[in-house]
Short mmCIF file of N, CA, C and O in Angstrom, two decimals:
data_model
loop_
_atom_site.label_atom_id
_atom_site.label_comp_id
_atom_site.label_asym_id
_atom_site.label_seq_id
_atom_site.Cartn_x
_atom_site.Cartn_y
_atom_site.Cartn_z
N MET A 1 5.54 -36.97 -25.92
CA MET A 1 5.66 -35.63 -25.42
C MET A 1 5.79 -34.69 -26.62
O MET A 1 6.64 -34.90 -27.47
N THR A 2 4.97 -33.69 -26.65
CA THR A 2 5.02 -32.75 -27.76
C THR A 2 6.11 -31.73 -27.52
O THR A 2 6.60 -31.55 -26.40
N GLU A 3 6.48 -31.06 -28.59
CA GLU A 3 7.51 -30.03 -28.47
C GLU A 3 7.02 -28.88 -27.60
O GLU A 3 7.79 -28.30 -26.82
N GLU A 4 5.73 -28.56 -27.70
CA GLU A 4 5.16 -27.48 -26.87
C GLU A 4 5.23 -27.86 -25.38
O GLU A 4 5.59 -27.05 -24.54
N HIS A 5 4.90 -29.11 -25.07
CA HIS A 5 4.96 -29.57 -23.69
C HIS A 5 6.40 -29.55 -23.18
O HIS A 5 6.67 -29.14 -22.04
N LEU A 6 7.33 -29.96 -24.00
CA LEU A 6 8.74 -29.93 -23.63
C LEU A 6 9.21 -28.50 -23.34
O LEU A 6 9.91 -28.24 -22.37
N ASP A 7 8.80 -27.55 -24.18
CA ASP A 7 9.13 -26.14 -23.95
C ASP A 7 8.57 -25.64 -22.62
O ASP A 7 9.24 -24.91 -21.89
N GLN A 8 7.34 -26.04 -22.31
CA GLN A 8 6.73 -25.64 -21.03
C GLN A 8 7.52 -26.20 -19.85
O GLN A 8 7.77 -25.51 -18.86
N CYS A 9 7.91 -27.46 -19.97
CA CYS A 9 8.69 -28.10 -18.89
C CYS A 9 10.04 -27.41 -18.71
O CYS A 9 10.47 -27.16 -17.57
N LEU A 10 10.69 -27.10 -19.82
CA LEU A 10 11.98 -26.41 -19.73
C LEU A 10 11.83 -25.02 -19.14
O LEU A 10 12.67 -24.56 -18.36
N HIS A 11 10.75 -24.34 -19.49
CA HIS A 11 10.48 -23.01 -18.94
C HIS A 11 10.27 -23.10 -17.43
O HIS A 11 10.82 -22.31 -16.66
N ARG A 12 9.49 -24.11 -16.98
CA ARG A 12 9.28 -24.31 -15.54
C ARG A 12 10.59 -24.65 -14.84
O ARG A 12 10.84 -24.20 -13.74
N LEU A 13 11.40 -25.43 -15.48
CA LEU A 13 12.70 -25.79 -14.92
C LEU A 13 13.58 -24.55 -14.76
O LEU A 13 14.23 -24.35 -13.72
N ASP A 14 13.58 -23.68 -15.75
CA ASP A 14 14.34 -22.42 -15.66
C ASP A 14 13.82 -21.55 -14.52
O ASP A 14 14.60 -20.96 -13.76
N ASP A 15 12.49 -21.46 -14.39
CA ASP A 15 11.89 -20.69 -13.30
C ASP A 15 12.30 -21.27 -11.94
O ASP A 15 12.63 -20.53 -11.01
N THR A 16 12.30 -22.58 -11.86
CA THR A 16 12.68 -23.24 -10.61
C THR A 16 14.15 -22.97 -10.28
O THR A 16 14.50 -22.69 -9.13
N ARG A 17 15.00 -23.01 -11.28
CA ARG A 17 16.43 -22.72 -11.06
C ARG A 17 16.62 -21.29 -10.58
O ARG A 17 17.42 -21.03 -9.68
N ARG A 18 15.92 -20.34 -11.20
CA ARG A 18 16.02 -18.95 -10.76
C ARG A 18 15.55 -18.79 -9.32
O ARG A 18 16.16 -18.08 -8.52
N LEU A 19 14.47 -19.47 -8.98
CA LEU A 19 13.96 -19.41 -7.62
C LEU A 19 14.96 -20.00 -6.64
O LEU A 19 15.24 -19.43 -5.58
N LEU A 20 15.55 -21.13 -6.97
CA LEU A 20 16.55 -21.75 -6.10
C LEU A 20 17.78 -20.86 -5.95
O LEU A 20 18.34 -20.75 -4.86
N ASP A 21 18.20 -20.20 -7.02
CA ASP A 21 19.32 -19.26 -6.93
C ASP A 21 19.00 -18.12 -5.97
O ASP A 21 19.83 -17.71 -5.16
N ALA A 22 17.77 -17.60 -6.07
CA ALA A 22 17.36 -16.51 -5.18
C ALA A 22 17.33 -16.98 -3.73
O ALA A 22 17.77 -16.25 -2.83
N ILE A 23 16.84 -18.18 -3.50
CA ILE A 23 16.79 -18.72 -2.14
C ILE A 23 18.20 -18.90 -1.59
O ILE A 23 18.48 -18.55 -0.44
N GLN A 24 19.11 -19.42 -2.40
CA GLN A 24 20.49 -19.59 -1.96
C GLN A 24 21.12 -18.25 -1.60
O GLN A 24 21.85 -18.13 -0.62
N THR A 25 20.85 -17.23 -2.40
CA THR A 25 21.37 -15.89 -2.11
C THR A 25 20.83 -15.39 -0.78
O THR A 25 21.58 -14.87 0.05
N ASP A 26 19.52 -15.55 -0.55
CA ASP A 26 18.92 -15.14 0.71
C ASP A 26 19.52 -15.90 1.89
O ASP A 26 19.79 -15.34 2.93
N LEU A 27 19.73 -17.21 1.69
CA LEU A 27 20.30 -18.01 2.77
C LEU A 27 21.72 -17.61 3.10
O LEU A 27 22.11 -17.55 4.26
N ARG A 28 22.50 -17.28 2.07
CA ARG A 28 23.87 -16.82 2.32
C ARG A 28 23.84 -15.51 3.11
O ARG A 28 24.63 -15.31 4.02
N GLY A 29 22.94 -14.61 2.75
CA GLY A 29 22.81 -13.35 3.48
C GLY A 29 22.37 -13.59 4.92
O GLY A 29 22.89 -12.97 5.85
N ALA A 30 21.41 -14.49 5.11
CA ALA A 30 20.94 -14.81 6.46
C ALA A 30 22.05 -15.45 7.28
O ALA A 30 22.22 -15.15 8.46
N GLN A 31 22.82 -16.32 6.66
CA GLN A 31 23.93 -16.97 7.35
C GLN A 31 24.99 -15.94 7.76
O GLN A 31 25.50 -15.97 8.87
N ALA A 32 25.28 -15.01 6.87
CA ALA A 32 26.26 -13.97 7.19
C ALA A 32 25.77 -13.12 8.36
O ALA A 32 26.55 -12.78 9.26
N PHE A 33 24.48 -12.77 8.36
CA PHE A 33 23.92 -11.98 9.46
C PHE A 33 23.98 -12.77 10.76
O PHE A 33 24.41 -12.27 11.80
N ARG A 34 23.59 -14.05 10.71
CA ARG A 34 23.63 -14.91 11.90
C ARG A 34 25.05 -15.01 12.44
O ARG A 34 25.29 -14.88 13.63
N ASP A 35 26.02 -15.19 11.54
CA ASP A 35 27.41 -15.28 11.97
C ASP A 35 27.88 -13.99 12.63
O ASP A 35 28.58 -14.02 13.63
N ALA A 36 27.46 -12.85 12.08
CA ALA A 36 27.86 -11.56 12.67
C ALA A 36 27.25 -11.39 14.06
O ALA A 36 27.92 -10.92 14.99
N VAL A 37 26.00 -11.79 14.23
CA VAL A 37 25.37 -11.70 15.55
C VAL A 37 26.06 -12.64 16.53
O VAL A 37 26.37 -12.25 17.66
N PHE A 38 26.35 -13.87 16.11
CA PHE A 38 27.04 -14.80 16.99
C PHE A 38 28.42 -14.26 17.37
O PHE A 38 28.84 -14.40 18.52
N ASP A 39 29.12 -13.64 16.42
CA ASP A 39 30.43 -13.05 16.72
C ASP A 39 30.29 -11.97 17.78
O ASP A 39 31.11 -11.85 18.69
N LEU A 40 29.26 -11.15 17.65
CA LEU A 40 29.02 -10.08 18.62
C LEU A 40 28.73 -10.65 20.00
O LEU A 40 29.28 -10.21 21.00
N LEU A 41 27.89 -11.67 20.05
CA LEU A 41 27.47 -12.21 21.33
C LEU A 41 28.50 -13.14 21.97
O LEU A 41 28.50 -13.32 23.18
N GLU A 42 29.39 -13.68 21.16
CA GLU A 42 30.34 -14.67 21.65
C GLU A 42 31.18 -14.16 22.82
O GLU A 42 31.38 -14.84 23.80
N GLY A 43 31.66 -12.94 22.73
CA GLY A 43 32.52 -12.41 23.77
C GLY A 43 31.78 -11.78 24.93
O GLY A 43 32.40 -11.31 25.87
N THR A 44 30.46 -11.76 24.89
CA THR A 44 29.70 -11.10 25.94
C THR A 44 28.57 -12.01 26.42
O THR A 44 27.45 -11.91 25.96
N PRO A 45 28.85 -12.89 27.37
CA PRO A 45 27.83 -13.82 27.82
C PRO A 45 26.71 -13.14 28.61
O PRO A 45 25.64 -13.69 28.77
N PHE A 46 26.96 -11.92 29.09
CA PHE A 46 25.94 -11.17 29.81
C PHE A 46 25.77 -9.81 29.16
O PHE A 46 26.66 -9.32 28.49
N GLY A 47 24.63 -9.20 29.38
CA GLY A 47 24.37 -7.89 28.81
C GLY A 47 25.47 -6.92 29.18
O GLY A 47 25.97 -6.94 30.29
N SER A 48 25.84 -6.05 28.25
CA SER A 48 26.96 -5.16 28.50
C SER A 48 26.52 -3.79 28.99
O SER A 48 27.32 -2.89 29.11
N GLN A 49 25.25 -3.61 29.29
CA GLN A 49 24.76 -2.33 29.79
C GLN A 49 25.31 -2.12 31.21
O GLN A 49 24.99 -2.85 32.13
N ALA A 50 26.16 -1.14 31.38
CA ALA A 50 26.89 -0.95 32.64
C ALA A 50 25.95 -0.78 33.84
O ALA A 50 26.20 -1.34 34.91
N ASP A 51 24.86 -0.01 33.69
CA ASP A 51 23.95 0.22 34.82
C ASP A 51 23.37 -1.09 35.34
O ASP A 51 23.24 -1.30 36.54
N SER A 52 23.00 -1.96 34.42
CA SER A 52 22.43 -3.25 34.84
C SER A 52 23.44 -4.08 35.59
O SER A 52 23.13 -4.72 36.59
N LEU A 53 24.67 -4.07 35.10
CA LEU A 53 25.71 -4.84 35.78
C LEU A 53 25.98 -4.28 37.17
O LEU A 53 26.20 -5.03 38.12
N LYS A 54 25.93 -2.95 37.31
CA LYS A 54 26.13 -2.34 38.63
C LYS A 54 25.02 -2.75 39.59
O LYS A 54 25.23 -2.90 40.78
N LYS A 55 23.82 -2.93 39.05
CA LYS A 55 22.68 -3.34 39.88
C LYS A 55 22.68 -4.84 40.13
O LYS A 55 21.81 -5.35 40.82
N GLY A 56 23.63 -5.54 39.54
CA GLY A 56 23.69 -6.98 39.75
C GLY A 56 22.80 -7.78 38.82
O GLY A 56 22.59 -8.97 39.01
N ILE A 57 22.24 -7.13 37.81
CA ILE A 57 21.40 -7.83 36.84
C ILE A 57 22.31 -8.45 35.80
O ILE A 57 23.03 -7.74 35.10
N THR A 58 22.31 -9.75 35.72
CA THR A 58 23.15 -10.44 34.75
C THR A 58 22.31 -11.47 34.01
O THR A 58 22.29 -12.64 34.38
N ARG A 59 21.61 -11.03 33.00
CA ARG A 59 20.81 -11.93 32.19
C ARG A 59 21.59 -12.27 30.93
O ARG A 59 22.41 -11.49 30.46
N ALA A 60 21.31 -13.43 30.39
CA ALA A 60 21.98 -13.83 29.16
C ALA A 60 21.69 -12.82 28.06
O ALA A 60 20.59 -12.30 27.95
N THR A 61 22.69 -12.53 27.27
CA THR A 61 22.57 -11.60 26.17
C THR A 61 21.68 -12.17 25.08
O THR A 61 21.85 -13.31 24.69
N VAL A 62 20.75 -11.37 24.61
CA VAL A 62 19.87 -11.86 23.54
C VAL A 62 19.66 -10.85 22.42
O VAL A 62 19.14 -11.21 21.38
N ILE A 63 20.05 -9.60 22.60
CA ILE A 63 19.72 -8.56 21.63
C ILE A 63 20.98 -7.91 21.08
O ILE A 63 21.88 -7.53 21.82
N ARG A 64 21.03 -7.75 19.76
CA ARG A 64 22.08 -6.95 19.11
C ARG A 64 21.55 -5.52 19.09
O ARG A 64 20.50 -5.25 18.52
N ASP A 65 22.27 -4.61 19.72
CA ASP A 65 21.81 -3.24 19.87
C ASP A 65 22.80 -2.28 19.23
O ASP A 65 24.01 -2.53 19.24
N HIS A 66 22.29 -1.18 18.70
CA HIS A 66 23.14 -0.10 18.22
C HIS A 66 23.38 0.85 19.38
O HIS A 66 22.43 1.37 19.96
N VAL A 67 24.64 1.08 19.75
CA VAL A 67 24.98 1.97 20.85
C VAL A 67 24.39 3.35 20.58
O VAL A 67 23.67 3.91 21.40
N ILE A 68 24.67 3.90 19.42
CA ILE A 68 24.05 5.15 18.96
C ILE A 68 22.96 4.72 17.98
O ILE A 68 23.26 4.11 16.94
N PRO A 69 21.70 4.98 18.29
CA PRO A 69 20.60 4.52 17.44
C PRO A 69 20.75 5.00 16.00
O PRO A 69 21.27 6.10 15.74
N LEU A 70 20.30 4.17 15.08
CA LEU A 70 20.33 4.55 13.67
C LEU A 70 19.55 5.84 13.44
O LEU A 70 19.95 6.67 12.63
N ALA A 71 18.46 6.02 14.18
CA ALA A 71 17.64 7.23 14.05
C ALA A 71 18.39 8.48 14.51
O ALA A 71 18.00 9.60 14.18
N GLU A 72 19.47 8.28 15.26
CA GLU A 72 20.30 9.40 15.73
C GLU A 72 21.64 9.39 14.99
O GLU A 72 22.66 9.81 15.53
N ASP A 73 21.61 8.91 13.78
CA ASP A 73 22.77 8.88 12.88
C ASP A 73 23.88 7.92 13.33
O ASP A 73 25.05 8.12 12.99
N GLY A 74 23.52 6.89 14.09
CA GLY A 74 24.49 5.86 14.44
C GLY A 74 24.82 5.01 13.23
O GLY A 74 24.02 4.87 12.30
N ARG A 75 26.01 4.44 13.24
CA ARG A 75 26.45 3.60 12.13
C ARG A 75 25.85 2.21 12.27
O ARG A 75 25.68 1.70 13.37
N ASP A 76 25.57 1.58 11.14
CA ASP A 76 25.05 0.22 11.13
C ASP A 76 26.21 -0.75 10.84
O ASP A 76 26.26 -1.39 9.81
N ASP A 77 27.16 -0.78 11.78
CA ASP A 77 28.30 -1.69 11.64
C ASP A 77 28.79 -2.09 13.03
O ASP A 77 28.26 -1.65 14.04
N GLU A 78 29.82 -2.94 13.05
CA GLU A 78 30.28 -3.52 14.31
C GLU A 78 30.89 -2.50 15.27
O GLU A 78 31.00 -2.76 16.46
N THR A 79 31.26 -1.32 14.78
CA THR A 79 31.82 -0.31 15.68
C THR A 79 30.74 0.35 16.53
O THR A 79 31.05 1.06 17.49
N ASN A 80 29.48 0.12 16.20
CA ASN A 80 28.36 0.73 16.91
C ASN A 80 27.41 -0.34 17.44
O ASN A 80 26.21 -0.16 17.48
N GLU A 81 27.95 -1.48 17.84
CA GLU A 81 27.12 -2.57 18.33
C GLU A 81 27.47 -2.92 19.76
O GLU A 81 28.60 -2.77 20.20
N GLN A 82 26.45 -3.37 20.47
CA GLN A 82 26.65 -3.94 21.80
C GLN A 82 25.59 -5.02 21.99
O GLN A 82 24.58 -5.04 21.29
N ALA A 83 25.84 -5.90 22.91
CA ALA A 83 24.91 -6.97 23.21
C ALA A 83 24.18 -6.63 24.50
O ALA A 83 24.82 -6.27 25.49
N LEU A 84 22.86 -6.72 24.48
CA LEU A 84 22.06 -6.39 25.66
C LEU A 84 21.09 -7.52 25.99
O LEU A 84 20.63 -8.23 25.09
N CYS A 85 20.72 -7.61 27.26
CA CYS A 85 19.63 -8.51 27.63
C CYS A 85 18.32 -7.83 27.21
O CYS A 85 18.29 -6.63 26.91
N GLN A 86 17.25 -8.60 27.19
CA GLN A 86 15.96 -8.07 26.74
C GLN A 86 15.51 -6.88 27.58
O GLN A 86 15.05 -5.87 27.06
N ASP A 87 15.65 -6.97 28.93
CA ASP A 87 15.21 -5.87 29.80
C ASP A 87 15.98 -4.59 29.51
O ASP A 87 15.39 -3.50 29.43
N CYS A 88 17.30 -4.69 29.36
CA CYS A 88 18.11 -3.50 29.07
C CYS A 88 17.76 -2.93 27.71
O CYS A 88 17.68 -1.71 27.55
N SER A 89 17.55 -3.80 26.75
CA SER A 89 17.17 -3.34 25.42
C SER A 89 15.84 -2.60 25.45
O SER A 89 15.69 -1.53 24.85
N ASP A 90 14.87 -3.15 26.19
CA ASP A 90 13.56 -2.51 26.29
C ASP A 90 13.67 -1.13 26.94
O ASP A 90 13.07 -0.15 26.48
N THR A 91 14.46 -1.04 28.03
CA THR A 91 14.65 0.24 28.72
C THR A 91 15.31 1.25 27.79
O THR A 91 14.87 2.41 27.68
N LYS A 92 16.35 0.83 27.11
CA LYS A 92 17.07 1.72 26.19
C LYS A 92 16.16 2.17 25.05
O LYS A 92 16.15 3.34 24.67
N THR A 93 15.37 1.25 24.53
CA THR A 93 14.45 1.59 23.44
C THR A 93 13.42 2.63 23.89
O THR A 93 13.11 3.57 23.15
N GLN A 94 12.90 2.49 25.12
CA GLN A 94 11.94 3.48 25.64
C GLN A 94 12.59 4.86 25.77
O GLN A 94 11.98 5.87 25.42
N GLU A 95 13.82 4.89 26.26
CA GLU A 95 14.53 6.16 26.39
C GLU A 95 14.77 6.80 25.02
O GLU A 95 14.60 8.01 24.84
N GLU A 96 15.14 5.98 24.06
CA GLU A 96 15.36 6.48 22.70
C GLU A 96 14.07 6.99 22.08
O GLU A 96 14.07 8.02 21.39
N ALA A 97 12.97 6.32 22.35
CA ALA A 97 11.68 6.76 21.82
C ALA A 97 11.29 8.11 22.41
O ALA A 97 10.78 8.99 21.69
N LYS A 98 11.55 8.30 23.70
CA LYS A 98 11.26 9.59 24.34
C LYS A 98 12.08 10.70 23.70
O LYS A 98 11.57 11.80 23.44
N ARG A 99 13.36 10.42 23.44
CA ARG A 99 14.21 11.42 22.78
C ARG A 99 13.68 11.73 21.38
O ARG A 99 13.68 12.88 20.94
N GLY A 100 13.21 10.71 20.69
CA GLY A 100 12.66 10.90 19.35
C GLY A 100 11.43 11.79 19.37
O GLY A 100 11.27 12.67 18.52
N VAL A 101 10.57 11.61 20.37
CA VAL A 101 9.37 12.45 20.51
C VAL A 101 9.79 13.89 20.78
O VAL A 101 9.26 14.82 20.18
N ARG A 102 10.79 14.07 21.67
CA ARG A 102 11.25 15.42 21.98
C ARG A 102 11.85 16.09 20.74
O ARG A 102 11.62 17.26 20.48
N ARG A 103 12.61 15.32 19.95
CA ARG A 103 13.19 15.88 18.73
C ARG A 103 12.08 16.28 17.75
O ARG A 103 12.15 17.33 17.14
N HIS A 104 11.08 15.43 17.65
CA HIS A 104 10.03 15.68 16.66
C HIS A 104 9.10 16.81 17.09
O HIS A 104 8.77 17.68 16.28
N TYR A 105 8.69 16.80 18.36
CA TYR A 105 7.71 17.77 18.84
C TYR A 105 8.33 18.91 19.62
O TYR A 105 7.65 19.88 19.97
N GLY A 106 9.61 18.79 19.97
CA GLY A 106 10.30 19.84 20.68
C GLY A 106 9.86 20.00 22.12
O GLY A 106 9.91 21.09 22.66
N LYS A 107 9.41 18.91 22.75
CA LYS A 107 9.01 18.99 24.15
C LYS A 107 9.22 17.64 24.84
O LYS A 107 9.47 16.64 24.19
N ASP A 108 9.08 17.62 26.15
CA ASP A 108 9.26 16.39 26.95
C ASP A 108 8.05 15.51 26.93
O ASP A 108 6.97 15.79 26.98
#
C-alpha cells in the first residue's frame, strides 16, 4: 500500500465519519419529533375537534395540528397543538385556506 493510497483511504474514512455524524444528528432530531408527536397523541385517542365529537365522529387521531395556524401567527410549540383525525384536519385546512385567500385578495 502506497502512502498516497493510505491518505486516500484515511480521507474516505473521515468523510464517512462526518456523514455518519450527520445521520446520527438527523436521527436524534427525528426521534425527538416522533416523541413529541407521540406525547401529543397519547392523551387523545380520538380527534379533539369539538364539532366532530358532537356529531358522533370518533376516528383515531392521526394528525398533529396547530390550533392557530402558523400562517396566522400561531406558535409552533405544544401550547398551540391539538390532535385531529384526517377528516377534521382536512376540513380545518380548507377553512384556513379560504381565510388565507380572503386575507390575500380581500374577498370571499
